[in-house]
CSV table of C-alpha atoms and ligand atoms in Angstrom, one decimal:
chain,number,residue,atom,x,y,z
A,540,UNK,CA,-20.7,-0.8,-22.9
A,541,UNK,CA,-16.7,-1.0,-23.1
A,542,UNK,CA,-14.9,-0.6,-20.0
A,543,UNK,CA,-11.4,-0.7,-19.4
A,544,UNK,CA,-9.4,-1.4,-16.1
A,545,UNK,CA,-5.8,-0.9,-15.2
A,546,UNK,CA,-3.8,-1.3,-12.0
A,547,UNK,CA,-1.3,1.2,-11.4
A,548,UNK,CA,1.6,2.0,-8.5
A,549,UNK,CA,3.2,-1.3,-6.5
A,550,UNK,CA,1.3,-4.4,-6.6
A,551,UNK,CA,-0.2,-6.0,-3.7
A,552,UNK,CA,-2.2,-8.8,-3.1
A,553,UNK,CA,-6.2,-8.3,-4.6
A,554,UNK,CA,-5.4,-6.8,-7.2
A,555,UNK,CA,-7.0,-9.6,-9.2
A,556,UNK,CA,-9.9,-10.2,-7.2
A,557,UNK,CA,-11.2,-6.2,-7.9
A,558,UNK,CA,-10.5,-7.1,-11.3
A,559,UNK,CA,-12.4,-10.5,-11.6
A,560,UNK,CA,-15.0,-9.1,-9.6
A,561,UNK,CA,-15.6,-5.5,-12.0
A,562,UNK,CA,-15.0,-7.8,-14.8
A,563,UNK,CA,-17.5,-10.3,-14.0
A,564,UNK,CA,-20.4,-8.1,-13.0
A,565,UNK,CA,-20.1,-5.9,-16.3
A,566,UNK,CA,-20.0,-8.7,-18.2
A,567,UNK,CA,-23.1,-11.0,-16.4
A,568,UNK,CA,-25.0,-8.0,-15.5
A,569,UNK,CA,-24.2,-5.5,-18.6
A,570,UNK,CA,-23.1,-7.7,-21.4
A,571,UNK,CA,-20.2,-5.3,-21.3
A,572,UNK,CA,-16.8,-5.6,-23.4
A,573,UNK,CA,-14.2,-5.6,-21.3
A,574,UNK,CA,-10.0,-4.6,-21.8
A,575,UNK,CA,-7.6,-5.3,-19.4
A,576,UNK,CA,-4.8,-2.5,-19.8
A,577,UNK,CA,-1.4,-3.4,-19.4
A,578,UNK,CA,1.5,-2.2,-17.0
A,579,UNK,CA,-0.9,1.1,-16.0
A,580,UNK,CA,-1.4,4.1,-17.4
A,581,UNK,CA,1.5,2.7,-19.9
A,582,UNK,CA,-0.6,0.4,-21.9
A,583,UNK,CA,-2.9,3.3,-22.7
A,584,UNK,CA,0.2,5.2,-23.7
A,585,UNK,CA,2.0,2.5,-25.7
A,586,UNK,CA,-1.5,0.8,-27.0
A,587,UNK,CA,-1.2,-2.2,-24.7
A,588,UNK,CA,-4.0,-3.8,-23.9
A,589,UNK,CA,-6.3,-7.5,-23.7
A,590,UNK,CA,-10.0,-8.7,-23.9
A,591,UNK,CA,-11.0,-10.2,-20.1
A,592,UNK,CA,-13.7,-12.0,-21.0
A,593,UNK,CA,-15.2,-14.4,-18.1
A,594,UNK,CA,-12.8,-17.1,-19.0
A,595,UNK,CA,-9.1,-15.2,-18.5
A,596,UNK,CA,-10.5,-13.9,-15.0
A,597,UNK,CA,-11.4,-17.5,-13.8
A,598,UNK,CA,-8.8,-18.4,-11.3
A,599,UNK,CA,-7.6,-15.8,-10.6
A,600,UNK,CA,-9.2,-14.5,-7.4
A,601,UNK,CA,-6.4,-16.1,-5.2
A,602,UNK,CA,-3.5,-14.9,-7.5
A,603,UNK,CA,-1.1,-12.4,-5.9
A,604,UNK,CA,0.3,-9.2,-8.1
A,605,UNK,CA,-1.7,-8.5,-11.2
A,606,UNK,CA,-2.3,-10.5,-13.8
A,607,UNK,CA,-2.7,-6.8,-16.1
A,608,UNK,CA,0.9,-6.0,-14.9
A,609,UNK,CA,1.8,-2.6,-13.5
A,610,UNK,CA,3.8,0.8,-13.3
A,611,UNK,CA,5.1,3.1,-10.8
A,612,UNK,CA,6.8,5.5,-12.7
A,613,UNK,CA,4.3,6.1,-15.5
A,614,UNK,CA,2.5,9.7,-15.1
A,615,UNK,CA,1.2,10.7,-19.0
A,616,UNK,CA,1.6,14.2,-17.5
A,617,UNK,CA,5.5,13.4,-17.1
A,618,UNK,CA,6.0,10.9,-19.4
A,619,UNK,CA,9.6,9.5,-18.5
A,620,UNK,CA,10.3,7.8,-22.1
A,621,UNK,CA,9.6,11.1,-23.5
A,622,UNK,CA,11.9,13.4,-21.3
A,623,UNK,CA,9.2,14.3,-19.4
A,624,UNK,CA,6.7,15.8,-21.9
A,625,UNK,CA,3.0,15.3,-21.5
A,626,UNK,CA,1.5,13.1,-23.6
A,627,UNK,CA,-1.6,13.0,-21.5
A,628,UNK,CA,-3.7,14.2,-25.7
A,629,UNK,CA,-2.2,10.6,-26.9
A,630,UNK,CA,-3.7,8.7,-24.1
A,631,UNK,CA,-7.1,10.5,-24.8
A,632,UNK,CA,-6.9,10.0,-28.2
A,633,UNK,CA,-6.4,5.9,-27.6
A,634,UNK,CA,-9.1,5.9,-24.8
A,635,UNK,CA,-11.4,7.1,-28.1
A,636,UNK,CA,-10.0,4.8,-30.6
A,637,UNK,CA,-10.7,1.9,-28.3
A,638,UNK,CA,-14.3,3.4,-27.9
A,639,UNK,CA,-13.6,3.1,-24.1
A,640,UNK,CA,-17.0,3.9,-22.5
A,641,UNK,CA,-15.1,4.6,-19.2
A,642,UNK,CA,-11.8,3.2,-17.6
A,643,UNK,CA,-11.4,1.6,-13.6
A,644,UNK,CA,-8.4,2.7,-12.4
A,645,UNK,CA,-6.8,0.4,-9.3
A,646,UNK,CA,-4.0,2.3,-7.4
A,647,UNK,CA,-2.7,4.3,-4.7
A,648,UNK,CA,-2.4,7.8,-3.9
A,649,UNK,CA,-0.1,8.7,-7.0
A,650,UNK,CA,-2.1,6.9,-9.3
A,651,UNK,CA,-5.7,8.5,-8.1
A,652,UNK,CA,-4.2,11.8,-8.1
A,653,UNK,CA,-3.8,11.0,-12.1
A,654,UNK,CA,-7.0,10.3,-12.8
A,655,UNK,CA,-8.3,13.0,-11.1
A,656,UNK,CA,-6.5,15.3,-13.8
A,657,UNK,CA,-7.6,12.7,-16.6
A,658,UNK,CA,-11.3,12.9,-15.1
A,659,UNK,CA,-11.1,16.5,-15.2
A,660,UNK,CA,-9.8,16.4,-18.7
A,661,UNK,CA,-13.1,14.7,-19.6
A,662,UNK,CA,-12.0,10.9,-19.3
A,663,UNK,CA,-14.9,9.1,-17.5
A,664,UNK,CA,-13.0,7.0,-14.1
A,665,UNK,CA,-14.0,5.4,-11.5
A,666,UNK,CA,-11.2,4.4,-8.9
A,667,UNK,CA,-10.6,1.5,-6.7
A,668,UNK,CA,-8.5,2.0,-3.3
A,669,UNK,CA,-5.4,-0.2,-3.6
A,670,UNK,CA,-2.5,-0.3,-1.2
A,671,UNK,CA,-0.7,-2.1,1.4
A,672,UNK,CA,0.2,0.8,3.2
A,673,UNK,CA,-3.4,2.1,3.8
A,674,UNK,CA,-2.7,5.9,3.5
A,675,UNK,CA,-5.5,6.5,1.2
A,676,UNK,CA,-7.9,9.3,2.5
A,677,UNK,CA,-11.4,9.3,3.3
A,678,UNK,CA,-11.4,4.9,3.4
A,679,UNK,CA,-10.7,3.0,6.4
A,680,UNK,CA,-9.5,0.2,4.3
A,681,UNK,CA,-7.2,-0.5,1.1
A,682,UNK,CA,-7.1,-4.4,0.2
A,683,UNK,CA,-3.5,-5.1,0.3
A,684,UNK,CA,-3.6,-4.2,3.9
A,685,UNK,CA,-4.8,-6.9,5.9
A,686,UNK,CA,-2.2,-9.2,3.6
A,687,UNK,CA,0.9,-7.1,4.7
A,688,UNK,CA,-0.3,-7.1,8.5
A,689,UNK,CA,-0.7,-10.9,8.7
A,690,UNK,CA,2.7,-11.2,6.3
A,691,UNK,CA,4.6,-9.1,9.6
A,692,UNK,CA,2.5,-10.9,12.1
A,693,UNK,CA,4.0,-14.2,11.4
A,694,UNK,CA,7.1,-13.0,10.6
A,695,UNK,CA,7.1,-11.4,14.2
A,696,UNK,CA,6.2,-14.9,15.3
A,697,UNK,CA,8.9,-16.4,13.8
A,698,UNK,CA,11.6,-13.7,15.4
A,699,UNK,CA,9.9,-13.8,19.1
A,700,UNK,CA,11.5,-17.6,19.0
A,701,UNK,CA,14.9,-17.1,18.0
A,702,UNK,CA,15.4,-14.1,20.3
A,703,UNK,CA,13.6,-16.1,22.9
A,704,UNK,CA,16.4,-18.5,22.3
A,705,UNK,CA,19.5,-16.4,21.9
A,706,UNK,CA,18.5,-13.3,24.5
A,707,UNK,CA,18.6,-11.1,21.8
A,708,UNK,CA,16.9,-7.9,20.8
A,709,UNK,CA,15.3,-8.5,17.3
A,710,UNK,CA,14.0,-5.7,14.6
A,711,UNK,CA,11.3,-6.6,12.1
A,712,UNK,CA,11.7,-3.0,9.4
A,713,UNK,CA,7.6,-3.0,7.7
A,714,UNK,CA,6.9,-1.1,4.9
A,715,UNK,CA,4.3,1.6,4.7
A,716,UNK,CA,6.4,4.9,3.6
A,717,UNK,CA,5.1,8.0,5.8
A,718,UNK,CA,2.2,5.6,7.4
A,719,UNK,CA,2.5,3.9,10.4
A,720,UNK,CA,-0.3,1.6,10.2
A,721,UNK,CA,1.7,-1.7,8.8
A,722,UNK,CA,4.0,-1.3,11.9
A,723,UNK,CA,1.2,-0.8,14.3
A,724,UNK,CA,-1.2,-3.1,13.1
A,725,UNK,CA,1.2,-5.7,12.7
A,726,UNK,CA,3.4,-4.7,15.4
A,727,UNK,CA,0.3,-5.9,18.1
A,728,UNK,CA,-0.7,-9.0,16.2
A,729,UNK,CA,2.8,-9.9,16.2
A,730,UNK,CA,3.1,-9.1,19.8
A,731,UNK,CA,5.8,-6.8,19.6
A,732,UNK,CA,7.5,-5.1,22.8
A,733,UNK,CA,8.2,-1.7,20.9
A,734,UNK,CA,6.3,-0.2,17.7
A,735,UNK,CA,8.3,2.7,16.2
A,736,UNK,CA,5.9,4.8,13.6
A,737,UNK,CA,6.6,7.9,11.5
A,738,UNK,CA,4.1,9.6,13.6
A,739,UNK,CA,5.9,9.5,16.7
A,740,UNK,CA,9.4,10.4,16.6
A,741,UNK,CA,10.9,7.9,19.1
A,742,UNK,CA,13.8,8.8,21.6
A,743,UNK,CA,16.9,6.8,20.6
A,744,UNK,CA,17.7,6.6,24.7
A,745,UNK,CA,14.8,5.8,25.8
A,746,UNK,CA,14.5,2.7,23.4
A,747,UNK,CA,17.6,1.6,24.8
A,748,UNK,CA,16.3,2.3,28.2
A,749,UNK,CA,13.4,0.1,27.8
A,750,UNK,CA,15.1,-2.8,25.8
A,751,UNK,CA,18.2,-3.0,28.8
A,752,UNK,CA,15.2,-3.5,31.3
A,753,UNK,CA,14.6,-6.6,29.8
A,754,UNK,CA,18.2,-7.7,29.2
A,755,UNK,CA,17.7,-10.0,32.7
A,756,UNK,CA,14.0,-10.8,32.6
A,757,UNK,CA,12.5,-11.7,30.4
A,758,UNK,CA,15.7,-11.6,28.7
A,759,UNK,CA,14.6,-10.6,24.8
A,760,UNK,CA,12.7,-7.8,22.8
A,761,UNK,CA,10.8,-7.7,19.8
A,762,UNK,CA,10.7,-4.4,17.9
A,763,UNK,CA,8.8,-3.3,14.9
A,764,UNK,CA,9.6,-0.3,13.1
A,765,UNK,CA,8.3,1.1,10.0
A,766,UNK,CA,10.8,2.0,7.3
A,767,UNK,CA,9.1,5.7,7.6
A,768,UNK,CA,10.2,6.2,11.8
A,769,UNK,CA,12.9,8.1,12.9
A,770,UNK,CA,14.4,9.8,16.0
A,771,UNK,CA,12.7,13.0,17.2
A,772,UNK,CA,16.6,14.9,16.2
A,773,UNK,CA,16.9,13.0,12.7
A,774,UNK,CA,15.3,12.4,9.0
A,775,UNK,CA,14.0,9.5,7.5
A,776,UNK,CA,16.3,6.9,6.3
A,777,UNK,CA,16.4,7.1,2.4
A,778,UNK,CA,17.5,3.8,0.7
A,779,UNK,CA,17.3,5.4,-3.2
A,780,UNK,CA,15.9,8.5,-5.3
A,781,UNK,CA,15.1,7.9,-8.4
A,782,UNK,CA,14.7,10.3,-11.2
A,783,UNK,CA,11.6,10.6,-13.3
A,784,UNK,CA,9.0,9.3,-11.2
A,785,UNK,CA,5.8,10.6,-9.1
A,786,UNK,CA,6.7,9.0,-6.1
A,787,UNK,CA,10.8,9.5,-5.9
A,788,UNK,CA,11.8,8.0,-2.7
A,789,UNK,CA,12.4,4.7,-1.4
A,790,UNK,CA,12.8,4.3,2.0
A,791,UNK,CA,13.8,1.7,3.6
A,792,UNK,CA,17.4,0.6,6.4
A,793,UNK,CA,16.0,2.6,9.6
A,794,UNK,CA,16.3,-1.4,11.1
A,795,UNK,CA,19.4,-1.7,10.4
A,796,UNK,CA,20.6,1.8,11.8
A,797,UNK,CA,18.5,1.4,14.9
A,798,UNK,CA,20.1,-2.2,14.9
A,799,UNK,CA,23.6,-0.6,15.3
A,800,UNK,CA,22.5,2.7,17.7
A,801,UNK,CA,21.4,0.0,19.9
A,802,UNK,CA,24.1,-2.6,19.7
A,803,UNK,CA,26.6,0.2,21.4
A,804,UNK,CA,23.9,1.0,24.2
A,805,UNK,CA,23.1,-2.9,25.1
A,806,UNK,CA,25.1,-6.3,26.0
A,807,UNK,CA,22.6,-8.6,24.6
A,808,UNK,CA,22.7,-9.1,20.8
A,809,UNK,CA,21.0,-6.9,18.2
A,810,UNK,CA,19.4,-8.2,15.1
A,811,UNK,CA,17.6,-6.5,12.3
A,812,UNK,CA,15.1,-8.0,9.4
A,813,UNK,CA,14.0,-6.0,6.7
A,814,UNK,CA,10.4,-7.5,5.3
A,815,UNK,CA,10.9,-5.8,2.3
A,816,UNK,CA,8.6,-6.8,-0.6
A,817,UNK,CA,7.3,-10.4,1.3
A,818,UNK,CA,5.1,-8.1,2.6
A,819,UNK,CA,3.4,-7.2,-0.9
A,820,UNK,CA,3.8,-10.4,-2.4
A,821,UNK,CA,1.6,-13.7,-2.9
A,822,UNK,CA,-1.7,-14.6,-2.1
A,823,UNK,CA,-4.6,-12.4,-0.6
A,824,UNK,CA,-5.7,-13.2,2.8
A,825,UNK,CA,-9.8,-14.2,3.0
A,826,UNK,CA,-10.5,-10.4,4.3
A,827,UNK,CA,-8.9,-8.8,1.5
A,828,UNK,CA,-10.1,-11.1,-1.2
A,829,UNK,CA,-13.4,-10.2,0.5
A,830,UNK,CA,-13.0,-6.9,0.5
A,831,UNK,CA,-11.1,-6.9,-3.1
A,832,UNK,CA,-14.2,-8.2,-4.4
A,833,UNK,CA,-17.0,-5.9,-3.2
A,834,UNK,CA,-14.8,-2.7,-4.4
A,835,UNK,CA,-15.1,-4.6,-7.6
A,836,UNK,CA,-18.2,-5.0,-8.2
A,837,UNK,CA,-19.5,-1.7,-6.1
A,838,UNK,CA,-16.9,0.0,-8.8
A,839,UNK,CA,-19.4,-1.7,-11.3
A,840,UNK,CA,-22.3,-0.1,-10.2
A,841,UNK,CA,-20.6,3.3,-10.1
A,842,UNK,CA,-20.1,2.4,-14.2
A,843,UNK,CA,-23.8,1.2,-14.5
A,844,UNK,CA,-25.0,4.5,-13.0
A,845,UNK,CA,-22.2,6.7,-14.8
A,846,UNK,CA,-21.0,7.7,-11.5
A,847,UNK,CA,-17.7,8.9,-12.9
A,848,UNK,CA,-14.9,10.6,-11.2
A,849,UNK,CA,-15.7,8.7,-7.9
A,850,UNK,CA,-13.4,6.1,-5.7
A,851,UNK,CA,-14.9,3.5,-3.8
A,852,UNK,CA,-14.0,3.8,-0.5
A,853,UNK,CA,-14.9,1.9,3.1
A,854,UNK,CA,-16.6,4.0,5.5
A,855,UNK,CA,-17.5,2.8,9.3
A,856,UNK,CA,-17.8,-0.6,8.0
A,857,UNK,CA,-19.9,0.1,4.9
A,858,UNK,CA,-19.1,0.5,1.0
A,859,UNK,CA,-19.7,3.8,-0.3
A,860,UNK,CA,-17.9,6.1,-2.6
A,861,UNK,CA,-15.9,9.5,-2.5
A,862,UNK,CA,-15.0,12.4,-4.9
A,863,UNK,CA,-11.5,11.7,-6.6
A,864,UNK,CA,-10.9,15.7,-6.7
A,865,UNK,CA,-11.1,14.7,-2.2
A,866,UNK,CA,-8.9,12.3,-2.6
A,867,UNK,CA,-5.7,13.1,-5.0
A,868,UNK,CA,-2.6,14.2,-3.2
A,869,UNK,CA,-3.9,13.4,-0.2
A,870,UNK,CA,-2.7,11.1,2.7
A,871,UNK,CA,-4.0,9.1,5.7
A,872,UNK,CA,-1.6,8.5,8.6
A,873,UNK,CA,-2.5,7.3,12.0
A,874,UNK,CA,-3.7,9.4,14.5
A,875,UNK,CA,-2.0,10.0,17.8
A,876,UNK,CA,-5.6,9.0,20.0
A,877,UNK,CA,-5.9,6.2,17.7
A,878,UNK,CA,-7.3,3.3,20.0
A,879,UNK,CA,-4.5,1.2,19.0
A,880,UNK,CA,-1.8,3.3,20.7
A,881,UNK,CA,-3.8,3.4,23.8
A,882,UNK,CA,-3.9,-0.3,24.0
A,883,UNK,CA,-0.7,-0.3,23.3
A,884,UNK,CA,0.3,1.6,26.4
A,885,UNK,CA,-1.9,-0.4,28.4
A,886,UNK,CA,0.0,-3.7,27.7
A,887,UNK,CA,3.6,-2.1,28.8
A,888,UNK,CA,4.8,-1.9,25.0
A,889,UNK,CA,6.9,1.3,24.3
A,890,UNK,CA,6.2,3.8,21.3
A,891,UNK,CA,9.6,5.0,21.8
A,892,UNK,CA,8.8,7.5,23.7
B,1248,LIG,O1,3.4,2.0,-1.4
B,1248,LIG,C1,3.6,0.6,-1.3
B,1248,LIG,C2,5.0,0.4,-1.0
B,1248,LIG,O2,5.2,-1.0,-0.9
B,1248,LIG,C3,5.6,1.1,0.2
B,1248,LIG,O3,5.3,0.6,1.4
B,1248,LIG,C4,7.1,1.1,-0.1
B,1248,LIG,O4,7.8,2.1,0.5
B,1248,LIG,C5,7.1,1.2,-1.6
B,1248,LIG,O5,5.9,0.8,-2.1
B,1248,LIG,C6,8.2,0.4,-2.3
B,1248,LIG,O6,8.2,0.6,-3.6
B,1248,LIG,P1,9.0,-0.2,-4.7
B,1248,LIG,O7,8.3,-1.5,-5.0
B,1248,LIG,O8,9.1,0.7,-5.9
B,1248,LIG,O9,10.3,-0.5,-4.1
């Protein structure tokens, strides 16, 4: 048996304990040959790739990013280094020359939603929820999460006691594109007095409203907004487009606007922090190394079975697996009776609402 793995999309933190763990079980349990495939769908593209044999994935379980590299603009059905062209018969035709038996495939939405097509044009996949954001469908979890969330959580922390200090209003921007779940999740560990998500349009006035309530006691708030929230009577806040890619905007200063709507509606000083890519760096928290690690090696029973054309997923708790055709082009945002939100009002915190 030779397997290949890539990871492809935006790192984020377990991205080499799913490909330890795959690695390890094909090659203890199967005797298998294992390649690593370089910077995503790319290497198979270009003809980049690397033997992981037991030794090169020792260590490694603890190690942020990916030690395979990775892409976010590589789609074989839009190549961008060929103007666009699809070149999707070249990768095929390398998948055979390697004598790849079947290929793991770590990503996000954009990246599942590729190897669907390539599953449907015969290539034998298995894929591995990966992203910080947690918008895949049809799993509760993507490792990567539970690493962003406790990366916000602290930082939240660390805010609460300067605008403790100063009487200020403090904004902490999370990743998480159309999802709110970074912001929420992170938003109550942290203990934050408003959560602003892209599922719930928030009212610029009545943010205001609650943050002048606490100008005199207790004299600070904490607010964490994801870089996909915006007013009820405006868009999101687009940092860049760029050309040639599957996924095209970047969001990201919604903080910093808020930061300045406020500042001309309050006396107390307005601050904003934008978390940026500290969220999706360094190493894995214990849960998602965990969790990293039995999508691994459940992805190597799929391949044991020939179980192709399936993504691990979490379901109520348990491991199981779902149809990539289910999952491509889908998303997963948070619900407005999510059990989070309802806490949430119980504890006095506003939704911007
Ligand atoms: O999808 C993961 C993510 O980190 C999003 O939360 C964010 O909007 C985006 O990727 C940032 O992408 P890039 O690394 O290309 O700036």
């Amino acid at each position: 048996m030779h397997i290949g793995i890539l990871t492809g999309g935006g790192d984020c933190p377990g991205l080499n304990a799913v490909i330890r763990a795959v690695s390890l079980a094909l090659i203890n349990e199967c005797g298998a040959k294992v390649s690593g495939i370089r910077q995503g769908f790319l290497g198979l593209i270009e003809k980049r790739t690397l033997e992981l044999d037991s030794l090169v994935v020792s260590g490694i379980l603890a190690q942020g990013g990916t030690i395979l590299g990775t892409h976010n603009r590589c789609d074989p059905f839009h190549y961008f280094a060929a103007g666009g062209a699809d070149v999707s018969a070249q990768l095929l035709a390398y998948v055979a020359e390697l004598q790849l038996d079947a290929v793991v495939v770590i990503g996000g939405d954009g990246t599942m939603a590729i190897a669907e097509r390539l599953s449907r044009l015969g290539l034998p996949v298995v894929g591995v929820p990966k992203t910080i954001d947690n918008d895949l469908p049809l799993t509760e979890r993507s490792f990567g999460f539970d690493s962003a969330v406790a990366v916000v959580a602290e930082a939240l922390d660390r805010l609460a006691t300067t605008a403790r200090s100063h009487g200020r209003v403090m904004i902490a921007e999370t990743m998480g594109r159309y999802a709110g779940w970074i912001a929420l999740e992170g938003g109550i560990a942290g203990a934050a007095d408003v959560i602003l998500l892209p599922e719930l349009p928030y009212e610029l006035e009545a943010v205001a409203e609650f943050c002048r309530a606490r100008e005199a006691e207790p004299g600070y708030t904490l607010i964490c907004i994801a870089e996909g929230a915006h007013p009820r009577d405006a868009g999101m806040v687009v940092h860049q487009k760029l050309k040639d890619s599957p996924d095209p905007l970047r969001l990201g200063g919604v903080g910093a606007v808020l930061a300045h709507q406020l500042q001309e509606r309050l006396g107390s000083e307005v601050r904003s922090t934008l978390l940026g890519h500290v969220q999706r760096g360094g190493t894995p928290t214990a849960f998602d190394r965990i969790l990293a690690t039995q999508f691994g090696s459940y992805a190597a029973q799929l391949l044991k079975h020939g179980r192709f054309g399936r993504m691990v997923a979490l379901q109520a708790g348990a491991l199981t697996d779902v149809s990539l055709a289910e999952v491509a082009g889908g998303n997963r945002r948070v619900p407005l009776d999510h059990p989070l939100l309802q806490a949430a009002h119980g504890l006095g915190l506003s939704l911007g609402q």
